[in-house]
mmCIF file of C-alpha atoms in Angstrom:
data_model
loop_
_atom_site.group_PDB
_atom_site.id
_atom_site.type_symbol
_atom_site.label_atom_id
_atom_site.label_comp_id
_atom_site.label_asym_id
_atom_site.label_seq_id
_atom_site.Cartn_x
_atom_site.Cartn_y
_atom_site.Cartn_z
ATOM 1 C CA MET A 1 -0.376 -31.220 3.078
ATOM 2 C CA ASP A 2 0.211 -33.311 6.206
ATOM 3 C CA LYS A 3 3.968 -32.799 5.877
ATOM 4 C CA PHE A 4 3.467 -29.044 5.673
ATOM 5 C CA GLU A 5 1.235 -29.071 8.762
ATOM 6 C CA ILE A 6 3.857 -31.050 10.666
ATOM 7 C CA LEU A 7 6.607 -28.663 9.533
ATOM 8 C CA PHE A 8 4.449 -25.630 10.352
ATOM 9 C CA GLY A 9 3.535 -26.983 13.781
ATOM 10 C CA SER A 10 7.133 -27.767 14.725
ATOM 11 C CA ASN A 11 8.699 -24.541 13.410
ATOM 12 C CA PRO A 12 8.013 -21.424 15.534
ATOM 13 C CA VAL A 13 9.551 -19.180 12.880
ATOM 14 C CA LEU A 14 7.009 -20.329 10.297
ATOM 15 C CA GLN A 15 4.214 -19.946 12.826
ATOM 16 C CA VAL A 16 5.067 -16.251 13.075
ATOM 17 C CA LEU A 17 6.198 -15.577 9.507
ATOM 18 C CA VAL A 18 3.420 -17.250 7.496
ATOM 19 C CA PRO A 19 0.458 -15.432 9.143
ATOM 20 C CA PHE A 20 2.420 -12.174 8.925
ATOM 21 C CA ILE A 21 3.176 -12.551 5.201
ATOM 22 C CA THR A 22 -0.323 -13.730 4.242
ATOM 23 C CA VAL A 23 -1.767 -10.554 5.752
ATOM 24 C CA ALA A 24 0.945 -7.978 5.120
ATOM 25 C CA LEU A 25 1.807 -8.807 1.499
ATOM 26 C CA PRO A 26 -1.717 -8.400 0.012
ATOM 27 C CA MET A 27 -2.117 -5.224 2.082
ATOM 28 C CA LEU A 28 1.180 -3.908 0.743
ATOM 29 C CA PHE A 29 0.142 -4.561 -2.871
ATOM 30 C CA LEU A 30 -3.216 -2.893 -2.220
ATOM 31 C CA PHE A 31 -1.509 0.232 -0.909
ATOM 32 C CA ALA A 32 0.966 0.093 -3.791
ATOM 33 C CA TYR A 33 -1.893 0.251 -6.297
ATOM 34 C CA ALA A 34 -4.149 2.765 -4.566
ATOM 35 C CA THR A 35 -2.571 6.068 -5.642
ATOM 36 C CA PHE A 36 -0.537 5.048 -8.702
ATOM 37 C CA GLY A 37 -2.746 7.402 -10.711
ATOM 38 C CA PHE A 38 -1.407 10.451 -8.884
ATOM 39 C CA MET A 39 2.168 9.580 -9.838
ATOM 40 C CA VAL A 40 1.226 8.902 -13.457
ATOM 41 C CA GLY A 41 -0.746 12.156 -13.718
ATOM 42 C CA SER A 42 2.114 14.153 -12.217
ATOM 43 C CA LEU A 43 4.554 12.673 -14.732
ATOM 44 C CA GLU A 44 2.207 13.486 -17.620
ATOM 45 C CA ILE A 45 1.799 17.093 -16.516
ATOM 46 C CA LYS A 46 5.555 17.420 -16.027
ATOM 47 C CA GLY A 47 6.075 16.050 -19.539
ATOM 48 C CA ALA A 48 3.491 18.417 -21.037
ATOM 49 C CA ARG A 49 5.101 21.435 -19.366
ATOM 50 C CA SER A 50 8.688 20.502 -20.202
ATOM 51 C CA GLY A 51 8.000 19.060 -23.657
ATOM 52 C CA ARG A 52 10.257 16.092 -22.926
ATOM 53 C CA ALA A 53 9.179 12.643 -24.105
ATOM 54 C CA LEU A 54 11.033 11.081 -21.170
ATOM 55 C CA PHE A 55 8.227 11.902 -18.735
ATOM 56 C CA ASP A 56 5.486 10.631 -21.038
ATOM 57 C CA ARG A 57 7.391 7.383 -21.475
ATOM 58 C CA ALA A 58 7.844 7.085 -17.706
ATOM 59 C CA ALA A 59 4.145 7.799 -17.137
ATOM 60 C CA LYS A 60 3.134 5.021 -19.511
ATOM 61 C CA GLN A 61 5.582 2.619 -17.886
ATOM 62 C CA LEU A 62 4.140 3.292 -14.425
ATOM 63 C CA ALA A 63 0.570 3.208 -15.763
ATOM 64 C CA THR A 64 1.292 -0.300 -17.046
ATOM 65 C CA ALA A 65 2.483 -1.283 -13.580
ATOM 66 C CA GLY A 66 -0.707 0.085 -12.014
ATOM 67 C CA LEU A 67 -2.850 -1.743 -14.553
ATOM 68 C CA VAL A 68 -1.162 -5.097 -13.953
ATOM 69 C CA LEU A 69 -1.287 -4.652 -10.187
ATOM 70 C CA GLY A 70 -4.917 -3.509 -10.198
ATOM 71 C CA TRP A 71 -6.265 -6.398 -12.237
ATOM 72 C CA THR A 72 -4.183 -8.922 -10.288
ATOM 73 C CA LEU A 73 -5.620 -7.630 -7.010
ATOM 74 C CA LEU A 74 -9.156 -7.472 -8.401
ATOM 75 C CA ILE A 75 -9.142 -11.062 -9.675
ATOM 76 C CA GLY A 76 -7.288 -12.350 -6.620
ATOM 77 C CA SER A 77 -9.736 -10.689 -4.218
ATOM 78 C CA ARG A 78 -12.689 -12.120 -6.152
ATOM 79 C CA VAL A 79 -11.234 -15.617 -5.820
ATOM 80 C CA TRP A 80 -10.618 -15.032 -2.105
ATOM 81 C CA LEU A 81 -14.195 -13.830 -1.605
ATOM 82 C CA PHE A 82 -15.471 -16.941 -3.376
ATOM 83 C CA VAL A 83 -13.431 -19.145 -1.039
ATOM 84 C CA GLN A 84 -14.585 -17.155 1.998
ATOM 85 C CA SER A 85 -18.230 -16.953 0.912
ATOM 86 C CA GLU A 86 -19.242 -19.357 3.688
ATOM 87 C CA GLY A 87 -18.091 -16.785 6.239
ATOM 88 C CA TYR A 88 -21.161 -14.604 5.762
ATOM 89 C CA VAL A 89 -24.802 -15.118 4.875
ATOM 90 C CA PRO A 90 -25.775 -14.117 1.293
ATOM 91 C CA GLN A 91 -27.893 -10.944 1.124
ATOM 92 C CA SER A 92 -26.880 -10.066 4.693
ATOM 93 C CA PHE A 93 -25.622 -6.594 5.561
ATOM 94 C CA LEU A 94 -22.055 -7.900 5.778
ATOM 95 C CA ALA A 95 -22.313 -9.520 2.345
ATOM 96 C CA VAL A 96 -23.725 -6.315 0.830
ATOM 97 C CA VAL A 97 -20.922 -4.192 2.294
ATOM 98 C CA VAL A 98 -18.207 -6.616 1.189
ATOM 99 C CA GLU A 99 -19.572 -6.866 -2.356
ATOM 100 C CA LEU A 100 -20.050 -3.099 -2.514
ATOM 101 C CA SER A 101 -16.463 -2.434 -1.451
ATOM 102 C CA TRP A 102 -15.232 -4.923 -4.055
ATOM 103 C CA GLY A 103 -17.367 -3.129 -6.642
ATOM 104 C CA VAL A 104 -15.826 0.220 -5.672
ATOM 105 C CA PHE A 105 -12.382 -1.306 -6.116
ATOM 106 C CA GLY A 106 -13.448 -2.756 -9.460
ATOM 107 C CA PHE A 107 -14.587 0.698 -10.595
ATOM 108 C CA ALA A 108 -11.151 2.084 -9.672
ATOM 109 C CA VAL A 109 -9.433 -0.621 -11.741
ATOM 110 C CA ILE A 110 -11.754 0.075 -14.683
ATOM 111 C CA ALA A 111 -10.951 3.792 -14.412
ATOM 112 C CA SER A 112 -7.231 2.912 -14.620
ATOM 113 C CA SER A 113 -7.943 0.693 -17.645
ATOM 114 C CA ILE A 114 -9.840 3.461 -19.445
ATOM 115 C CA HIS A 115 -6.999 5.882 -18.773
ATOM 116 C CA PHE A 116 -4.530 3.407 -20.269
ATOM 117 C CA ALA A 117 -6.787 2.523 -23.230
ATOM 118 C CA VAL A 118 -7.115 6.131 -24.430
ATOM 119 C CA TRP A 119 -3.391 6.834 -24.268
ATOM 120 C CA LYS A 120 -2.968 7.054 -28.049
ATOM 121 C CA PRO A 121 -6.313 8.778 -28.856
ATOM 122 C CA LEU A 122 -5.478 11.508 -26.330
ATOM 123 C CA ALA A 123 -1.800 11.759 -27.234
ATOM 124 C CA ASN A 124 -2.272 15.428 -28.182
ATOM 125 C CA HIS A 125 -4.334 16.238 -25.091
ATOM 126 C CA LYS A 126 -1.825 15.425 -22.385
ATOM 127 C CA ILE A 127 -3.343 17.630 -19.678
ATOM 128 C CA GLY A 128 -6.803 16.110 -20.178
ATOM 129 C CA HIS A 129 -5.259 12.647 -20.144
ATOM 130 C CA ALA A 130 -3.381 13.523 -16.944
ATOM 131 C CA PHE A 131 -6.671 14.422 -15.277
ATOM 132 C CA LEU A 132 -7.932 10.940 -16.152
ATOM 133 C CA ALA A 133 -4.909 9.589 -14.285
ATOM 134 C CA TYR A 134 -5.753 11.758 -11.269
ATOM 135 C CA PHE A 135 -9.351 10.558 -11.503
ATOM 136 C CA SER A 136 -8.181 6.940 -11.349
ATOM 137 C CA GLY A 137 -5.980 7.845 -8.373
ATOM 138 C CA ILE A 138 -8.919 9.411 -6.531
ATOM 139 C CA ASN A 139 -10.996 6.304 -7.210
ATOM 140 C CA GLY A 140 -8.153 4.095 -5.991
ATOM 141 C CA LEU A 141 -7.910 6.083 -2.767
ATOM 142 C CA PHE A 142 -11.670 5.929 -2.252
ATOM 143 C CA ALA A 143 -11.578 2.162 -2.877
ATOM 144 C CA LEU A 144 -8.783 1.834 -0.314
ATOM 145 C CA PHE A 145 -10.924 3.434 2.403
ATOM 146 C CA ALA A 146 -13.933 1.320 1.362
ATOM 147 C CA LEU A 147 -11.931 -1.907 1.495
ATOM 148 C CA MET A 148 -10.444 -1.072 4.896
ATOM 149 C CA GLY A 149 -13.944 -0.384 6.191
ATOM 150 C CA ALA A 150 -15.132 -3.748 4.859
ATOM 151 C CA ILE A 151 -12.145 -5.516 6.418
ATOM 152 C CA ARG A 152 -13.032 -3.975 9.778
ATOM 153 C CA LEU A 153 -16.645 -5.091 9.423
ATOM 154 C CA MET A 154 -15.572 -8.646 8.569
ATOM 155 C CA ALA A 155 -13.292 -8.675 11.619
ATOM 156 C CA ALA A 156 -16.165 -7.474 13.807
ATOM 157 C CA ALA A 157 -18.358 -10.314 12.523
ATOM 158 C CA GLU A 158 -15.850 -12.800 13.981
ATOM 159 C CA LEU A 159 -16.083 -11.381 17.507
ATOM 160 C CA PRO A 160 -17.947 -13.416 20.168
ATOM 161 C CA ASN A 161 -20.322 -10.506 20.844
ATOM 162 C CA ALA A 162 -20.841 -9.642 17.167
ATOM 163 C CA ALA A 163 -24.635 -9.926 17.422
ATOM 164 C CA GLN A 164 -24.734 -7.167 20.053
ATOM 165 C CA LEU A 165 -22.534 -4.712 18.139
ATOM 166 C CA SER A 166 -23.944 -1.743 16.269
ATOM 167 C CA LEU A 167 -22.247 0.195 13.460
ATOM 168 C CA ASN A 168 -21.483 2.920 15.978
ATOM 169 C CA ASP A 169 -19.592 0.374 18.092
ATOM 170 C CA ILE A 170 -17.632 -0.903 15.113
ATOM 171 C CA TYR A 171 -16.796 2.498 13.614
ATOM 172 C CA ASN A 172 -16.435 4.456 16.835
ATOM 173 C CA PHE A 173 -13.787 7.133 16.361
ATOM 174 C CA SER A 174 -14.513 9.002 19.574
ATOM 175 C CA GLN A 175 -12.034 6.964 21.647
ATOM 176 C CA VAL A 176 -8.543 8.455 21.596
ATOM 177 C CA PRO A 177 -6.148 6.707 21.524
ATOM 178 C CA SER A 178 -7.561 3.590 19.893
ATOM 179 C CA PRO A 179 -6.590 1.191 17.078
ATOM 180 C CA GLN A 180 -9.177 2.633 14.705
ATOM 181 C CA ILE A 181 -7.834 6.177 15.160
ATOM 182 C CA ALA A 182 -4.276 4.978 14.513
ATOM 183 C CA GLY A 183 -5.405 3.113 11.393
ATOM 184 C CA LEU A 184 -7.408 6.072 10.108
ATOM 185 C CA ALA A 185 -4.427 8.397 10.550
ATOM 186 C CA LEU A 186 -2.136 5.977 8.706
ATOM 187 C CA ILE A 187 -4.244 5.078 5.660
ATOM 188 C CA LEU A 188 -3.670 8.232 3.597
ATOM 189 C CA PRO A 189 0.084 8.747 4.144
ATOM 190 C CA LEU A 190 0.821 5.031 3.674
ATOM 191 C CA GLY A 191 -1.364 4.928 0.565
ATOM 192 C CA LEU A 192 0.750 7.735 -0.907
ATOM 193 C CA ALA A 193 4.110 6.426 0.348
ATOM 194 C CA VAL A 194 4.087 2.808 -0.889
ATOM 195 C CA PRO A 195 3.460 3.426 -4.656
ATOM 196 C CA PRO A 196 6.888 5.035 -5.339
ATOM 197 C CA LEU A 197 8.631 2.010 -3.829
ATOM 198 C CA ALA A 198 6.463 -0.304 -5.942
ATOM 199 C CA ALA A 199 7.206 1.846 -9.007
ATOM 200 C CA ILE A 200 10.953 1.565 -8.398
ATOM 201 C CA CYS A 201 10.693 -2.228 -8.145
ATOM 202 C CA TRP A 202 8.698 -2.296 -11.392
ATOM 203 C CA ILE A 203 11.393 -0.195 -13.061
ATOM 204 C CA PHE A 204 14.028 -2.728 -12.021
ATOM 205 C CA VAL A 205 11.893 -5.610 -13.328
ATOM 206 C CA ARG A 206 11.293 -3.960 -16.722
ATOM 207 C CA ARG A 207 14.868 -2.702 -17.128
ATOM 208 C CA GLN A 208 15.904 -5.649 -19.302
ATOM 209 C CA LYS A 209 12.726 -5.619 -21.433
ATOM 210 C CA GLU A 210 12.484 -1.861 -21.993
ATOM 211 C CA ASP A 211 15.997 -0.473 -22.216
ATOM 212 C CA TYR A 212 15.593 3.293 -22.542
ATOM 213 C CA GLY A 213 19.122 4.037 -21.448
ATOM 214 C CA ARG A 214 20.927 4.525 -18.159
ATOM 215 C CA ASP A 215 20.121 8.227 -17.865
ATOM 216 C CA TYR A 216 16.396 7.584 -18.228
ATOM 217 C CA TYR A 217 16.273 5.003 -15.456
ATOM 218 C CA ASN A 218 18.506 7.005 -13.136
ATOM 219 C CA ALA A 219 16.260 10.053 -13.584
ATOM 220 C CA LEU A 220 13.063 8.033 -13.030
ATOM 221 C CA VAL A 221 14.363 6.275 -9.912
ATOM 222 C CA LYS A 222 15.457 9.625 -8.471
ATOM 223 C CA TRP A 223 12.027 11.130 -9.218
ATOM 224 C CA CYS A 224 10.271 8.222 -7.488
ATOM 225 C CA ALA A 225 12.610 8.577 -4.512
ATOM 226 C CA SER A 226 11.733 12.277 -4.276
ATOM 227 C CA TRP A 227 8.030 11.398 -4.299
ATOM 228 C CA GLY A 228 8.549 8.844 -1.547
ATOM 229 C CA LEU A 229 10.516 11.324 0.567
ATOM 230 C CA VAL A 230 7.450 13.538 0.756
ATOM 231 C CA PHE A 231 5.248 10.894 2.376
ATOM 232 C CA TRP A 232 7.476 8.419 4.237
ATOM 233 C CA PRO A 233 8.389 11.037 6.874
ATOM 234 C CA LEU A 234 4.636 11.479 7.446
ATOM 235 C CA VAL A 235 4.264 7.722 7.881
ATOM 236 C CA THR A 236 7.159 7.795 10.345
ATOM 237 C CA LEU A 237 5.549 10.593 12.355
ATOM 238 C CA VAL A 238 2.222 8.757 12.558
ATOM 239 C CA LEU A 239 3.900 5.507 13.608
ATOM 240 C CA ALA A 240 6.022 7.382 16.162
ATOM 241 C CA GLY A 241 2.809 8.816 17.617
ATOM 242 C CA THR A 242 1.233 5.373 17.868
ATOM 243 C CA ALA A 243 4.401 3.974 19.455
ATOM 244 C CA TRP A 244 4.362 6.727 22.069
ATOM 245 C CA MET A 245 0.709 5.998 22.816
ATOM 246 C CA ASP A 246 1.615 2.352 23.383
ATOM 247 C CA ILE A 247 4.681 3.059 25.525
ATOM 248 C CA ARG A 248 3.257 5.908 27.615
ATOM 249 C CA PRO A 249 1.000 3.739 29.834
ATOM 250 C CA LEU A 250 3.924 1.401 30.508
ATOM 251 C CA LEU A 251 6.084 4.240 31.777
ATOM 252 C CA GLY A 252 3.427 5.249 34.294
ATOM 253 C CA ALA A 253 2.959 1.723 35.631
ATOM 254 C CA ALA A 254 4.204 0.750 39.083
ATOM 255 C CA THR A 255 6.074 -2.284 37.748
ATOM 256 C CA PRO A 256 9.277 -1.939 35.679
ATOM 257 C CA VAL A 257 8.860 -1.902 31.922
ATOM 258 C CA ALA A 258 9.720 -5.236 30.314
ATOM 259 C CA PRO A 259 12.274 -4.764 27.507
ATOM 260 C CA MET A 260 10.260 -6.993 25.164
ATOM 261 C CA ALA A 261 7.292 -4.627 25.503
ATOM 262 C CA LEU A 262 9.392 -1.911 23.848
ATOM 263 C CA VAL A 263 10.630 -4.010 20.937
ATOM 264 C CA GLU A 264 7.536 -3.878 18.694
ATOM 265 C CA PRO A 265 6.920 -0.084 19.015
ATOM 266 C CA THR A 266 10.631 0.583 18.451
ATOM 267 C CA VAL A 267 10.826 -1.594 15.336
ATOM 268 C CA ARG A 268 7.591 -0.035 14.101
ATOM 269 C CA VAL A 269 9.309 3.367 13.995
ATOM 270 C CA LEU A 270 12.769 2.216 12.897
ATOM 271 C CA LEU A 271 11.573 0.505 9.691
ATOM 272 C CA PRO A 272 10.144 3.667 8.072
ATOM 273 C CA LEU A 273 13.180 5.611 9.292
ATOM 274 C CA VAL A 274 15.412 3.207 7.355
ATOM 275 C CA ILE A 275 13.217 3.687 4.273
ATOM 276 C CA CYS A 276 13.516 7.476 4.617
ATOM 277 C CA LEU A 277 17.304 7.203 4.866
ATOM 278 C CA VAL A 278 17.611 4.990 1.773
ATOM 279 C CA LEU A 279 15.311 7.267 -0.247
ATOM 280 C CA TRP A 280 17.316 10.311 0.843
ATOM 281 C CA LEU A 281 20.573 8.636 -0.216
ATOM 282 C CA THR A 282 18.971 7.642 -3.532
ATOM 283 C CA GLN A 283 17.848 11.187 -4.189
ATOM 284 C CA ARG A 284 21.379 12.483 -3.601
ATOM 285 C CA ALA A 285 23.161 9.702 -5.503
ATOM 286 C CA GLU A 286 24.697 10.437 -8.894
ATOM 287 C CA LEU A 287 23.740 6.931 -10.080
ATOM 288 C CA PRO A 288 20.527 5.990 -8.221
ATOM 289 C CA MET A 289 20.315 2.646 -10.039
ATOM 290 C CA ARG A 290 23.210 1.458 -7.887
ATOM 291 C CA MET A 291 20.841 1.650 -4.896
ATOM 292 C CA LYS A 292 18.778 -1.184 -6.410
ATOM 293 C CA PRO A 293 19.225 -3.840 -3.669
ATOM 294 C CA TYR A 294 18.542 -1.350 -0.878
ATOM 295 C CA LEU A 295 15.416 -0.002 -2.570
ATOM 296 C CA ILE A 296 14.043 -3.509 -3.086
ATOM 297 C CA VAL A 297 14.644 -4.237 0.605
ATOM 298 C CA CYS A 298 12.816 -0.987 1.452
ATOM 299 C CA PHE A 299 9.728 -2.176 -0.408
ATOM 300 C CA PHE A 300 9.605 -5.276 1.779
ATOM 301 C CA LEU A 301 10.369 -3.266 4.916
ATOM 302 C CA ALA A 302 7.064 -1.529 4.218
ATOM 303 C CA LEU A 303 5.403 -4.845 5.113
ATOM 304 C CA GLY A 304 5.743 -3.800 8.744
ATOM 305 C CA ALA A 305 3.627 -0.669 8.308
ATOM 306 C CA SER A 306 1.028 -2.472 6.191
ATOM 307 C CA HIS A 307 0.682 -5.246 8.774
ATOM 308 C CA TYR A 308 0.378 -2.732 11.601
ATOM 309 C CA LEU A 309 -2.387 -0.934 9.703
ATOM 310 C CA TYR A 310 -4.227 -4.231 9.280
ATOM 311 C CA THR A 311 -3.979 -4.921 13.016
ATOM 312 C CA CYS A 312 -5.377 -1.438 13.676
ATOM 313 C CA ALA A 313 -8.224 -1.964 11.209
ATOM 314 C CA THR A 314 -9.163 -5.259 12.838
ATOM 315 C CA GLY A 315 -8.533 -4.166 16.440
ATOM 316 C CA PHE A 316 -11.356 -3.161 18.776
ATOM 317 C CA VAL A 317 -11.526 -1.281 22.072
ATOM 318 C CA PHE A 318 -14.950 -1.275 23.702
#
């Protein structure tokens, strides 16, 4: 442990990278899970309408991914809350909100588990089973908003003037522009944009264990890329708006704009643009599986957006 602290203290790259990863990676996995149910339900309905078993097989494969991801996040967050339990007083308002948000997330994971458990009993009722998938997706989205609200409340409790803050101060959406407005605008599109990238990575992982043929995986990767192309442009537009809000005051200042002040807003917009480009190329490719390394990189490029959303959720302007 001492060796790690010495290495961490003497390495500026680690000092930047480790805090970034420890925040952005769990956030990315949370967003990856949130709306998996919508993708699974859409595949089931597409399979019921076309009569092709390919879509039902793909739906079950992605439902498995959502189940594994959901339970991993649920157990991991419970362990983290146990470790952090000294950060708030039991039975306090903060503790109640945190436990309630975790319970909402747990209900979403249970809804996903029920949907997966009744796959065979409802094999002949595909539309009804698809609605269960949509129900789990709605619960996942609701849990995402609840968890982000709890994260903001926990961040507010760490402020020096926390005792003087009211709920209206913490959740004040009347100030425009502000970090909370940027975060609120980004939650929904990012929650719908990350799951297709996570699904593609899961497909690559399971390719060796579940070999359904090259055509199946090429078709599924292309379908996921098409889903992502609907929402990643929205994420790009929101991030471009936030970047403009950050740059605009600098342009009106009397002093020249420092180049380094433009780096973070520029990178914030360029990362989702790269993701959009790769997804567009994947959608047009004859063999989308050949885009594997670029698509995996795109999943990790989404760390930038997830970290920015966390900074917005924990940022305050009074």
